[in-house]
Amino acid sequence: MFRDVRLRIGLLYSRIHFRKVGDPVIRFTEAVSRARRALVILPEGTRDITSVQWIVRNLAERFSEGSVTVLARNEQASWLRIENGNVVVLPYSQDDVSTWFVPRRELIGKVKRSTFDIAFDLNVTFTLVGAFLCRESKAPLRVSFAKSFADEFFNFQVQTRSPGSLAVAYRNLVRCLEMF
């Protein structure tokens, strides 16, 4: 019960925070194919480590000419194995997230130190931290899965038929990106 109230307060804060931030008109075909710097936000609760490692490797290969910044919880950063030199992992802890599920100023600062052409939130269900950071990254193209409240934060959403399976969801995401 208290979690829902905290989330609503966090969403209200997010709406106020981003109320004047508009999205420019972009052509998705050009935005995806020209993107060089990517932000990837790993899912908060990872039950399928293999699928997460697979999608990170796939995105690292796709953006091999640029850079990939992966935002991961401390425990995820420890098991995330990346052989690619263009990938930077930014770990964060629960202390970097407020009571209202909004990232604290220090975590926002870590993300804003770089500029991004595209941002991916790999959470299949809505998490305010990932959505907020994608929006705050100021990436022209913000990609996630279709879910509640996603319209307020993302401008490109992928519909997946089986939200319970990360492997299927990530495969659908990669197929969708291959079209561009």
PDB file of N, CA and C in Angstrom, residues 11-111:
ATOM      1  N   LEU A  11       5.795   9.859  -9.294  1.00  0.00           N
ATOM      2  CA  LEU A  11       5.281  10.181 -10.629  1.00  0.00           C
ATOM      3  C   LEU A  11       4.831  11.640 -10.709  1.00  0.00           C
ATOM      4  N   LEU A  12       4.176  12.115  -9.674  1.00  0.00           N
ATOM      5  CA  LEU A  12       3.756  13.518  -9.645  1.00  0.00           C
ATOM      6  C   LEU A  12       4.970  14.434  -9.710  1.00  0.00           C
ATOM      7  N   TYR A  13       5.998  14.125  -8.934  1.00  0.00           N
ATOM      8  CA  TYR A  13       7.230  14.915  -8.974  1.00  0.00           C
ATOM      9  C   TYR A  13       7.837  14.883 -10.379  1.00  0.00           C
ATOM     10  N   SER A  14       7.859  13.709 -11.002  1.00  0.00           N
ATOM     11  CA  SER A  14       8.427  13.571 -12.346  1.00  0.00           C
ATOM     12  C   SER A  14       7.658  14.402 -13.360  1.00  0.00           C
ATOM     13  N   ARG A  15       6.350  14.384 -13.268  1.00  0.00           N
ATOM     14  CA  ARG A  15       5.535  15.187 -14.190  1.00  0.00           C
ATOM     15  C   ARG A  15       5.836  16.670 -14.033  1.00  0.00           C
ATOM     16  N   ILE A  16       5.980  17.122 -12.795  1.00  0.00           N
ATOM     17  CA  ILE A  16       6.296  18.524 -12.551  1.00  0.00           C
ATOM     18  C   ILE A  16       7.705  18.836 -13.060  1.00  0.00           C
ATOM     19  N   HIS A  17       8.645  17.934 -12.784  1.00  0.00           N
ATOM     20  CA  HIS A  17      10.043  18.131 -13.176  1.00  0.00           C
ATOM     21  C   HIS A  17      10.207  18.238 -14.695  1.00  0.00           C
ATOM     22  N   PHE A  18       9.475  17.416 -15.445  1.00  0.00           N
ATOM     23  CA  PHE A  18       9.621  17.377 -16.900  1.00  0.00           C
ATOM     24  C   PHE A  18       8.524  18.145 -17.639  1.00  0.00           C
ATOM     25  N   ARG A  19       7.726  18.928 -16.965  1.00  0.00           N
ATOM     26  CA  ARG A  19       6.567  19.565 -17.593  1.00  0.00           C
ATOM     27  C   ARG A  19       6.932  20.495 -18.740  1.00  0.00           C
ATOM     28  N   LYS A  20       8.076  21.137 -18.690  1.00  0.00           N
ATOM     29  CA  LYS A  20       8.448  22.074 -19.741  1.00  0.00           C
ATOM     30  C   LYS A  20       9.414  21.474 -20.754  1.00  0.00           C
ATOM     31  N   VAL A  21       9.774  20.224 -20.560  1.00  0.00           N
ATOM     32  CA  VAL A  21      10.727  19.577 -21.462  1.00  0.00           C
ATOM     33  C   VAL A  21       9.933  18.944 -22.600  1.00  0.00           C
ATOM     34  N   GLY A  22      10.130  19.465 -23.782  1.00  0.00           N
ATOM     35  CA  GLY A  22       9.446  18.923 -24.951  1.00  0.00           C
ATOM     36  C   GLY A  22      10.370  18.052 -25.771  1.00  0.00           C
ATOM     37  N   ASP A  23       9.807  17.176 -26.529  1.00  0.00           N
ATOM     38  CA  ASP A  23      10.584  16.311 -27.404  1.00  0.00           C
ATOM     39  C   ASP A  23      10.621  16.897 -28.807  1.00  0.00           C
ATOM     40  N   PRO A  24      11.805  16.972 -29.389  1.00  0.00           N
ATOM     41  CA  PRO A  24      11.869  17.440 -30.775  1.00  0.00           C
ATOM     42  C   PRO A  24      11.308  16.374 -31.715  1.00  0.00           C
ATOM     43  N   VAL A  25      10.887  16.793 -32.862  1.00  0.00           N
ATOM     44  CA  VAL A  25      10.411  15.848 -33.867  1.00  0.00           C
ATOM     45  C   VAL A  25      11.626  15.160 -34.474  1.00  0.00           C
ATOM     46  N   ILE A  26      11.619  13.829 -34.447  1.00  0.00           N
ATOM     47  CA  ILE A  26      12.749  13.072 -35.002  1.00  0.00           C
ATOM     48  C   ILE A  26      12.235  12.009 -35.948  1.00  0.00           C
ATOM     49  N   ARG A  27      13.110  11.598 -36.845  1.00  0.00           N
ATOM     50  CA  ARG A  27      12.805  10.478 -37.742  1.00  0.00           C
ATOM     51  C   ARG A  27      13.488   9.261 -37.145  1.00  0.00           C
ATOM     52  N   PHE A  28      12.686   8.280 -36.761  1.00  0.00           N
ATOM     53  CA  PHE A  28      13.224   7.125 -36.055  1.00  0.00           C
ATOM     54  C   PHE A  28      14.247   6.364 -36.884  1.00  0.00           C
ATOM     55  N   THR A  29      14.028   6.276 -38.189  1.00  0.00           N
ATOM     56  CA  THR A  29      14.974   5.525 -39.012  1.00  0.00           C
ATOM     57  C   THR A  29      16.361   6.146 -38.955  1.00  0.00           C
ATOM     58  N   GLU A  30      16.422   7.452 -39.020  1.00  0.00           N
ATOM     59  CA  GLU A  30      17.713   8.125 -38.954  1.00  0.00           C
ATOM     60  C   GLU A  30      18.259   8.155 -37.534  1.00  0.00           C
ATOM     61  N   ALA A  31      17.397   8.316 -36.558  1.00  0.00           N
ATOM     62  CA  ALA A  31      17.851   8.406 -35.171  1.00  0.00           C
ATOM     63  C   ALA A  31      18.513   7.109 -34.710  1.00  0.00           C
ATOM     64  N   VAL A  32      17.953   5.986 -35.084  1.00  0.00           N
ATOM     65  CA  VAL A  32      18.522   4.702 -34.664  1.00  0.00           C
ATOM     66  C   VAL A  32      19.798   4.405 -35.437  1.00  0.00           C
ATOM     67  N   SER A  33      19.778   4.598 -36.745  1.00  0.00           N
ATOM     68  CA  SER A  33      20.954   4.245 -37.541  1.00  0.00           C
ATOM     69  C   SER A  33      22.136   5.179 -37.292  1.00  0.00           C
ATOM     70  N   ARG A  34      21.891   6.422 -36.910  1.00  0.00           N
ATOM     71  CA  ARG A  34      22.977   7.374 -36.671  1.00  0.00           C
ATOM     72  C   ARG A  34      23.451   7.412 -35.219  1.00  0.00           C
ATOM     73  N   ALA A  35      22.757   6.739 -34.337  1.00  0.00           N
ATOM     74  CA  ALA A  35      23.114   6.772 -32.919  1.00  0.00           C
ATOM     75  C   ALA A  35      24.484   6.134 -32.702  1.00  0.00           C
ATOM     76  N   ARG A  36      25.312   6.786 -31.895  1.00  0.00           N
ATOM     77  CA  ARG A  36      26.657   6.298 -31.582  1.00  0.00           C
ATOM     78  C   ARG A  36      26.869   6.110 -30.089  1.00  0.00           C
ATOM     79  N   ARG A  37      26.213   6.922 -29.292  1.00  0.00           N
ATOM     80  CA  ARG A  37      26.382   6.856 -27.839  1.00  0.00           C
ATOM     81  C   ARG A  37      25.076   6.399 -27.211  1.00  0.00           C
ATOM     82  N   ALA A  38      25.132   5.263 -26.521  1.00  0.00           N
ATOM     83  CA  ALA A  38      23.919   4.670 -25.957  1.00  0.00           C
ATOM     84  C   ALA A  38      24.006   4.578 -24.443  1.00  0.00           C
ATOM     85  N   LEU A  39      22.879   4.811 -23.807  1.00  0.00           N
ATOM     86  CA  LEU A  39      22.713   4.585 -22.375  1.00  0.00           C
ATOM     87  C   LEU A  39      21.816   3.371 -22.224  1.00  0.00           C
ATOM     88  N   VAL A  40      22.260   2.399 -21.440  1.00  0.00           N
ATOM     89  CA  VAL A  40      21.478   1.180 -21.214  1.00  0.00           C
ATOM     90  C   VAL A  40      21.231   1.057 -19.716  1.00  0.00           C
ATOM     91  N   ILE A  41      19.969   1.036 -19.327  1.00  0.00           N
ATOM     92  CA  ILE A  41      19.606   0.894 -17.921  1.00  0.00           C
ATOM     93  C   ILE A  41      19.107  -0.528 -17.711  1.00  0.00           C
ATOM     94  N   LEU A  42      19.831  -1.264 -16.883  1.00  0.00           N
ATOM     95  CA  LEU A  42      19.487  -2.665 -16.639  1.00  0.00           C
ATOM     96  C   LEU A  42      18.241  -2.764 -15.771  1.00  0.00           C
ATOM     97  N   PRO A  43      17.510  -3.868 -15.911  1.00  0.00           N
ATOM     98  CA  PRO A  43      16.312  -4.043 -15.080  1.00  0.00           C
ATOM     99  C   PRO A  43      16.687  -4.131 -13.610  1.00  0.00           C
ATOM    100  N   GLU A  44      15.814  -3.613 -12.758  1.00  0.00           N
ATOM    101  CA  GLU A  44      16.101  -3.588 -11.320  1.00  0.00           C
ATOM    102  C   GLU A  44      16.187  -4.989 -10.734  1.00  0.00           C
ATOM    103  N   GLY A  45      15.206  -5.787 -10.963  1.00  0.00           N
ATOM    104  CA  GLY A  45      15.211  -7.146 -10.433  1.00  0.00           C
ATOM    105  C   GLY A  45      15.545  -8.112 -11.549  1.00  0.00           C
ATOM    106  N   THR A  46      16.750  -8.626 -11.546  1.00  0.00           N
ATOM    107  CA  THR A  46      17.170  -9.493 -12.642  1.00  0.00           C
ATOM    108  C   THR A  46      17.075 -10.942 -12.217  1.00  0.00           C
ATOM    109  N   ARG A  47      16.209 -11.648 -12.891  1.00  0.00           N
ATOM    110  CA  ARG A  47      16.069 -13.074 -12.612  1.00  0.00           C
ATOM    111  C   ARG A  47      16.688 -13.915 -13.722  1.00  0.00           C
ATOM    112  N   ASP A  48      16.980 -13.297 -14.859  1.00  0.00           N
ATOM    113  CA  ASP A  48      17.555 -13.999 -16.002  1.00  0.00           C
ATOM    114  C   ASP A  48      18.856 -13.302 -16.412  1.00  0.00           C
ATOM    115  N   ILE A  49      19.925 -13.651 -15.726  1.00  0.00           N
ATOM    116  CA  ILE A  49      21.216 -13.006 -15.932  1.00  0.00           C
ATOM    117  C   ILE A  49      21.719 -13.231 -17.351  1.00  0.00           C
ATOM    118  N   THR A  50      21.511 -14.409 -17.889  1.00  0.00           N
ATOM    119  CA  THR A  50      21.994 -14.733 -19.225  1.00  0.00           C
ATOM    120  C   THR A  50      21.383 -13.812 -20.274  1.00  0.00           C
ATOM    121  N   SER A  51      20.093 -13.563 -20.182  1.00  0.00           N
ATOM    122  CA  SER A  51      19.425 -12.682 -21.149  1.00  0.00           C
ATOM    123  C   SER A  51      19.921 -11.255 -21.044  1.00  0.00           C
ATOM    124  N   VAL A  52      20.170 -10.790 -19.831  1.00  0.00           N
ATOM    125  CA  VAL A  52      20.667  -9.427 -19.644  1.00  0.00           C
ATOM    126  C   VAL A  52      22.074  -9.307 -20.222  1.00  0.00           C
ATOM    127  N   GLN A  53      22.924 -10.296 -19.961  1.00  0.00           N
ATOM    128  CA  GLN A  53      24.270 -10.270 -20.528  1.00  0.00           C
ATOM    129  C   GLN A  53      24.209 -10.317 -22.051  1.00  0.00           C
ATOM    130  N   TRP A  54      23.291 -11.100 -22.604  1.00  0.00           N
ATOM    131  CA  TRP A  54      23.146 -11.211 -24.061  1.00  0.00           C
ATOM    132  C   TRP A  54      22.760  -9.865 -24.676  1.00  0.00           C
ATOM    133  N   ILE A  55      21.772  -9.177 -24.099  1.00  0.00           N
ATOM    134  CA  ILE A  55      21.320  -7.917 -24.689  1.00  0.00           C
ATOM    135  C   ILE A  55      22.401  -6.843 -24.563  1.00  0.00           C
ATOM    136  N   VAL A  56      23.148  -6.834 -23.465  1.00  0.00           N
ATOM    137  CA  VAL A  56      24.220  -5.850 -23.311  1.00  0.00           C
ATOM    138  C   VAL A  56      25.309  -6.105 -24.346  1.00  0.00           C
ATOM    139  N   ARG A  57      25.680  -7.369 -24.556  1.00  0.00           N
ATOM    140  CA  ARG A  57      26.679  -7.688 -25.591  1.00  0.00           C
ATOM    141  C   ARG A  57      26.171  -7.291 -26.968  1.00  0.00           C
ATOM    142  N   ASN A  58      24.899  -7.564 -27.233  1.00  0.00           N
ATOM    143  CA  ASN A  58      24.315  -7.227 -28.530  1.00  0.00           C
ATOM    144  C   ASN A  58      24.332  -5.718 -28.755  1.00  0.00           C
ATOM    145  N   LEU A  59      23.950  -4.943 -27.761  1.00  0.00           N
ATOM    146  CA  LEU A  59      23.956  -3.486 -27.901  1.00  0.00           C
ATOM    147  C   LEU A  59      25.377  -2.946 -27.996  1.00  0.00           C
ATOM    148  N   ALA A  60      26.332  -3.569 -27.290  1.00  0.00           N
ATOM    149  CA  ALA A  60      27.736  -3.154 -27.385  1.00  0.00           C
ATOM    150  C   ALA A  60      28.264  -3.369 -28.800  1.00  0.00           C
ATOM    151  N   GLU A  61      27.871  -4.476 -29.428  1.00  0.00           N
ATOM    152  CA  GLU A  61      28.274  -4.722 -30.817  1.00  0.00           C
ATOM    153  C   GLU A  61      27.613  -3.732 -31.763  1.00  0.00           C
ATOM    154  N   ARG A  62      26.332  -3.458 -31.533  1.00  0.00           N
ATOM    155  CA  ARG A  62      25.598  -2.541 -32.408  1.00  0.00           C
ATOM    156  C   ARG A  62      26.191  -1.133 -32.361  1.00  0.00           C
ATOM    157  N   PHE A  63      26.641  -0.698 -31.191  1.00  0.00           N
ATOM    158  CA  PHE A  63      27.205   0.639 -31.032  1.00  0.00           C
ATOM    159  C   PHE A  63      28.721   0.570 -30.857  1.00  0.00           C
ATOM    160  N   SER A  64      29.365  -0.344 -31.555  1.00  0.00           N
ATOM    161  CA  SER A  64      30.812  -0.549 -31.406  1.00  0.00           C
ATOM    162  C   SER A  64      31.627   0.648 -31.906  1.00  0.00           C
ATOM    163  N   GLU A  65      31.071   1.438 -32.800  1.00  0.00           N
ATOM    164  CA  GLU A  65      31.785   2.618 -33.298  1.00  0.00           C
ATOM    165  C   GLU A  65      31.696   3.793 -32.321  1.00  0.00           C
ATOM    166  N   GLY A  66      30.843   3.664 -31.335  1.00  0.00           N
ATOM    167  CA  GLY A  66      30.667   4.733 -30.355  1.00  0.00           C
ATOM    168  C   GLY A  66      30.949   4.223 -28.957  1.00  0.00           C
ATOM    169  N   SER A  67      30.027   4.500 -28.052  1.00  0.00           N
ATOM    170  CA  SER A  67      30.198   4.052 -26.675  1.00  0.00           C
ATOM    171  C   SER A  67      28.852   3.631 -26.095  1.00  0.00           C
ATOM    172  N   VAL A  68      28.925   2.746 -25.129  1.00  0.00           N
ATOM    173  CA  VAL A  68      27.747   2.268 -24.426  1.00  0.00           C
ATOM    174  C   VAL A  68      27.992   2.455 -22.934  1.00  0.00           C
ATOM    175  N   THR A  69      27.078   3.141 -22.274  1.00  0.00           N
ATOM    176  CA  THR A  69      27.142   3.315 -20.830  1.00  0.00           C
ATOM    177  C   THR A  69      26.029   2.477 -20.223  1.00  0.00           C
ATOM    178  N   VAL A  70      26.389   1.568 -19.333  1.00  0.00           N
ATOM    179  CA  VAL A  70      25.425   0.672 -18.703  1.00  0.00           C
ATOM    180  C   VAL A  70      25.242   1.114 -17.258  1.00  0.00           C
ATOM    181  N   LEU A  71      24.020   1.428 -16.893  1.00  0.00           N
ATOM    182  CA  LEU A  71      23.688   1.801 -15.527  1.00  0.00           C
ATOM    183  C   LEU A  71      23.128   0.564 -14.842  1.00  0.00           C
ATOM    184  N   ALA A  72      23.826   0.104 -13.796  1.00  0.00           N
ATOM    185  CA  ALA A  72      23.449  -1.152 -13.143  1.00  0.00           C
ATOM    186  C   ALA A  72      23.554  -1.010 -11.638  1.00  0.00           C
ATOM    187  N   ARG A  73      22.707  -1.729 -10.930  1.00  0.00           N
ATOM    188  CA  ARG A  73      22.835  -1.784  -9.475  1.00  0.00           C
ATOM    189  C   ARG A  73      24.174  -2.416  -9.129  1.00  0.00           C
ATOM    190  N   ASN A  74      24.674  -2.129  -7.950  1.00  0.00           N
ATOM    191  CA  ASN A  74      25.987  -2.643  -7.530  1.00  0.00           C
ATOM    192  C   ASN A  74      26.096  -4.151  -7.697  1.00  0.00           C
ATOM    193  N   GLU A  75      25.076  -4.888  -7.287  1.00  0.00           N
ATOM    194  CA  GLU A  75      25.126  -6.349  -7.390  1.00  0.00           C
ATOM    195  C   GLU A  75      25.124  -6.816  -8.847  1.00  0.00           C
ATOM    196  N   GLN A  76      24.485  -6.072  -9.732  1.00  0.00           N
ATOM    197  CA  GLN A  76      24.490  -6.423 -11.151  1.00  0.00           C
ATOM    198  C   GLN A  76      25.839  -6.118 -11.778  1.00  0.00           C
ATOM    199  N   ALA A  77      26.449  -5.033 -11.386  1.00  0.00           N
ATOM    200  CA  ALA A  77      27.738  -4.649 -11.951  1.00  0.00           C
ATOM    201  C   ALA A  77      28.800  -5.701 -11.644  1.00  0.00           C
ATOM    202  N   SER A  78      28.641  -6.417 -10.540  1.00  0.00           N
ATOM    203  CA  SER A  78      29.634  -7.430 -10.168  1.00  0.00           C
ATOM    204  C   SER A  78      29.579  -8.649 -11.082  1.00  0.00           C
ATOM    205  N   TRP A  79      28.405  -9.035 -11.574  1.00  0.00           N
ATOM    206  CA  TRP A  79      28.325 -10.217 -12.439  1.00  0.00           C
ATOM    207  C   TRP A  79      28.236  -9.874 -13.920  1.00  0.00           C
ATOM    208  N   LEU A  80      28.168  -8.603 -14.248  1.00  0.00           N
ATOM    209  CA  LEU A  80      28.087  -8.194 -15.647  1.00  0.00           C
ATOM    210  C   LEU A  80      29.468  -8.311 -16.283  1.00  0.00           C
ATOM    211  N   ARG A  81      29.616  -9.265 -17.179  1.00  0.00           N
ATOM    212  CA  ARG A  81      30.901  -9.479 -17.855  1.00  0.00           C
ATOM    213  C   ARG A  81      30.843  -8.887 -19.253  1.00  0.00           C
ATOM    214  N   ILE A  82      31.701  -7.908 -19.502  1.00  0.00           N
ATOM    215  CA  ILE A  82      31.727  -7.268 -20.808  1.00  0.00           C
ATOM    216  C   ILE A  82      33.165  -7.246 -21.292  1.00  0.00           C
ATOM    217  N   GLU A  83      33.381  -7.855 -22.447  1.00  0.00           N
ATOM    218  CA  GLU A  83      34.727  -7.910 -23.022  1.00  0.00           C
ATOM    219  C   GLU A  83      35.005  -6.715 -23.912  1.00  0.00           C
ATOM    220  N   ASN A  84      33.975  -5.999 -24.281  1.00  0.00           N
ATOM    221  CA  ASN A  84      34.089  -4.902 -25.228  1.00  0.00           C
ATOM    222  C   ASN A  84      34.636  -3.654 -24.535  1.00  0.00           C
ATOM    223  N   GLY A  85      35.602  -2.996 -25.157  1.00  0.00           N
ATOM    224  CA  GLY A  85      36.241  -1.829 -24.566  1.00  0.00           C
ATOM    225  C   GLY A  85      35.424  -0.557 -24.643  1.00  0.00           C
ATOM    226  N   ASN A  86      34.349  -0.540 -25.430  1.00  0.00           N
ATOM    227  CA  ASN A  86      33.557   0.677 -25.570  1.00  0.00           C
ATOM    228  C   ASN A  86      32.420   0.757 -24.550  1.00  0.00           C
ATOM    229  N   VAL A  87      32.406  -0.159 -23.577  1.00  0.00           N
ATOM    230  CA  VAL A  87      31.330  -0.213 -22.589  1.00  0.00           C
ATOM    231  C   VAL A  87      31.836   0.284 -21.237  1.00  0.00           C
ATOM    232  N   VAL A  88      31.090   1.221 -20.659  1.00  0.00           N
ATOM    233  CA  VAL A  88      31.383   1.740 -19.327  1.00  0.00           C
ATOM    234  C   VAL A  88      30.214   1.364 -18.422  1.00  0.00           C
ATOM    235  N   VAL A  89      30.518   0.808 -17.250  1.00  0.00           N
ATOM    236  CA  VAL A  89      29.477   0.432 -16.300  1.00  0.00           C
ATOM    237  C   VAL A  89      29.444   1.460 -15.172  1.00  0.00           C
ATOM    238  N   LEU A  90      28.265   2.039 -14.940  1.00  0.00           N
ATOM    239  CA  LEU A  90      28.047   2.973 -13.839  1.00  0.00           C
ATOM    240  C   LEU A  90      27.208   2.264 -12.773  1.00  0.00           C
ATOM    241  N   PRO A  91      27.823   1.841 -11.676  1.00  0.00           N
ATOM    242  CA  PRO A  91      27.040   1.187 -10.628  1.00  0.00           C
ATOM    243  C   PRO A  91      26.334   2.210  -9.734  1.00  0.00           C
ATOM    244  N   TYR A  92      25.197   1.795  -9.185  1.00  0.00           N
ATOM    245  CA  TYR A  92      24.491   2.620  -8.210  1.00  0.00           C
ATOM    246  C   TYR A  92      23.865   1.712  -7.167  1.00  0.00           C
ATOM    247  N   SER A  93      23.512   2.296  -6.030  1.00  0.00           N
ATOM    248  CA  SER A  93      22.931   1.515  -4.943  1.00  0.00           C
ATOM    249  C   SER A  93      21.546   2.057  -4.601  1.00  0.00           C
ATOM    250  N   GLN A  94      20.879   1.399  -3.676  1.00  0.00           N
ATOM    251  CA  GLN A  94      19.560   1.841  -3.234  1.00  0.00           C
ATOM    252  C   GLN A  94      19.645   3.208  -2.558  1.00  0.00           C
ATOM    253  N   ASP A  95      20.813   3.544  -2.022  1.00  0.00           N
ATOM    254  CA  ASP A  95      20.994   4.862  -1.399  1.00  0.00           C
ATOM    255  C   ASP A  95      20.933   5.990  -2.419  1.00  0.00           C
ATOM    256  N   ASP A  96      21.128   5.677  -3.702  1.00  0.00           N
ATOM    257  CA  ASP A  96      21.069   6.676  -4.763  1.00  0.00           C
ATOM    258  C   ASP A  96      19.643   6.946  -5.232  1.00  0.00           C
ATOM    259  N   VAL A  97      18.661   6.282  -4.598  1.00  0.00           N
ATOM    260  CA  VAL A  97      17.255   6.416  -4.977  1.00  0.00           C
ATOM    261  C   VAL A  97      16.480   6.924  -3.762  1.00  0.00           C
ATOM    262  N   SER A  98      15.638   7.929  -3.977  1.00  0.00           N
ATOM    263  CA  SER A  98      14.876   8.518  -2.876  1.00  0.00           C
ATOM    264  C   SER A  98      13.720   7.612  -2.450  1.00  0.00           C
ATOM    265  N   THR A  99      13.064   8.010  -1.406  1.00  0.00           N
ATOM    266  CA  THR A  99      11.895   7.290  -0.898  1.00  0.00           C
ATOM    267  C   THR A  99      10.791   7.235  -1.943  1.00  0.00           C
ATOM    268  N   TRP A 100      10.775   8.225  -2.828  1.00  0.00           N
ATOM    269  CA  TRP A 100       9.720   8.334  -3.842  1.00  0.00           C
ATOM    270  C   TRP A 100      10.127   7.675  -5.149  1.00  0.00           C
ATOM    271  N   PHE A 101      11.173   6.852  -5.134  1.00  0.00           N
ATOM    272  CA  PHE A 101      11.676   6.114  -6.299  1.00  0.00           C
ATOM    273  C   PHE A 101      12.263   7.025  -7.377  1.00  0.00           C
ATOM    274  N   VAL A 102      12.661   8.199  -6.993  1.00  0.00           N
ATOM    275  CA  VAL A 102      13.288   9.150  -7.910  1.00  0.00           C
ATOM    276  C   VAL A 102      14.788   9.121  -7.641  1.00  0.00           C
ATOM    277  N   PRO A 103      15.621   9.100  -8.693  1.00  0.00           N
ATOM    278  CA  PRO A 103      17.065   9.099  -8.457  1.00  0.00           C
ATOM    279  C   PRO A 103      17.529  10.394  -7.780  1.00  0.00           C
ATOM    280  N   ARG A 104      18.493  10.252  -6.912  1.00  0.00           N
ATOM    281  CA  ARG A 104      19.044  11.419  -6.216  1.00  0.00           C
ATOM    282  C   ARG A 104      19.978  12.199  -7.151  1.00  0.00           C
ATOM    283  N   ARG A 105      20.305  13.390  -6.742  1.00  0.00           N
ATOM    284  CA  ARG A 105      21.094  14.321  -7.552  1.00  0.00           C
ATOM    285  C   ARG A 105      22.429  13.716  -8.000  1.00  0.00           C
ATOM    286  N   GLU A 106      23.089  12.946  -7.139  1.00  0.00           N
ATOM    287  CA  GLU A 106      24.392  12.359  -7.483  1.00  0.00           C
ATOM    288  C   GLU A 106      24.261  11.368  -8.631  1.00  0.00           C
ATOM    289  N   LEU A 107      23.219  10.539  -8.589  1.00  0.00           N
ATOM    290  CA  LEU A 107      23.006   9.560  -9.659  1.00  0.00           C
ATOM    291  C   LEU A 107      22.639  10.267 -10.959  1.00  0.00           C
ATOM    292  N   ILE A 108      21.818  11.282 -10.878  1.00  0.00           N
ATOM    293  CA  ILE A 108      21.475  12.056 -12.076  1.00  0.00           C
ATOM    294  C   ILE A 108      22.739  12.695 -12.652  1.00  0.00           C
ATOM    295  N   GLY A 109      23.590  13.185 -11.781  1.00  0.00           N
ATOM    296  CA  GLY A 109      24.848  13.796 -12.227  1.00  0.00           C
ATOM    297  C   GLY A 109      25.738  12.804 -12.957  1.00  0.00           C
ATOM    298  N   LYS A 110      25.785  11.545 -12.495  1.00  0.00           N
ATOM    299  CA  LYS A 110      26.575  10.512 -13.181  1.00  0.00           C
ATOM    300  C   LYS A 110      26.093  10.332 -14.616  1.00  0.00           C
ATOM    301  N   VAL A 111      24.776  10.332 -14.789  1.00  0.00           N
ATOM    302  CA  VAL A 111      24.198  10.128 -16.122  1.00  0.00           C
ATOM    303  C   VAL A 111      24.409  11.356 -16.998  1.00  0.00           C
TER     304      VAL A 111
END
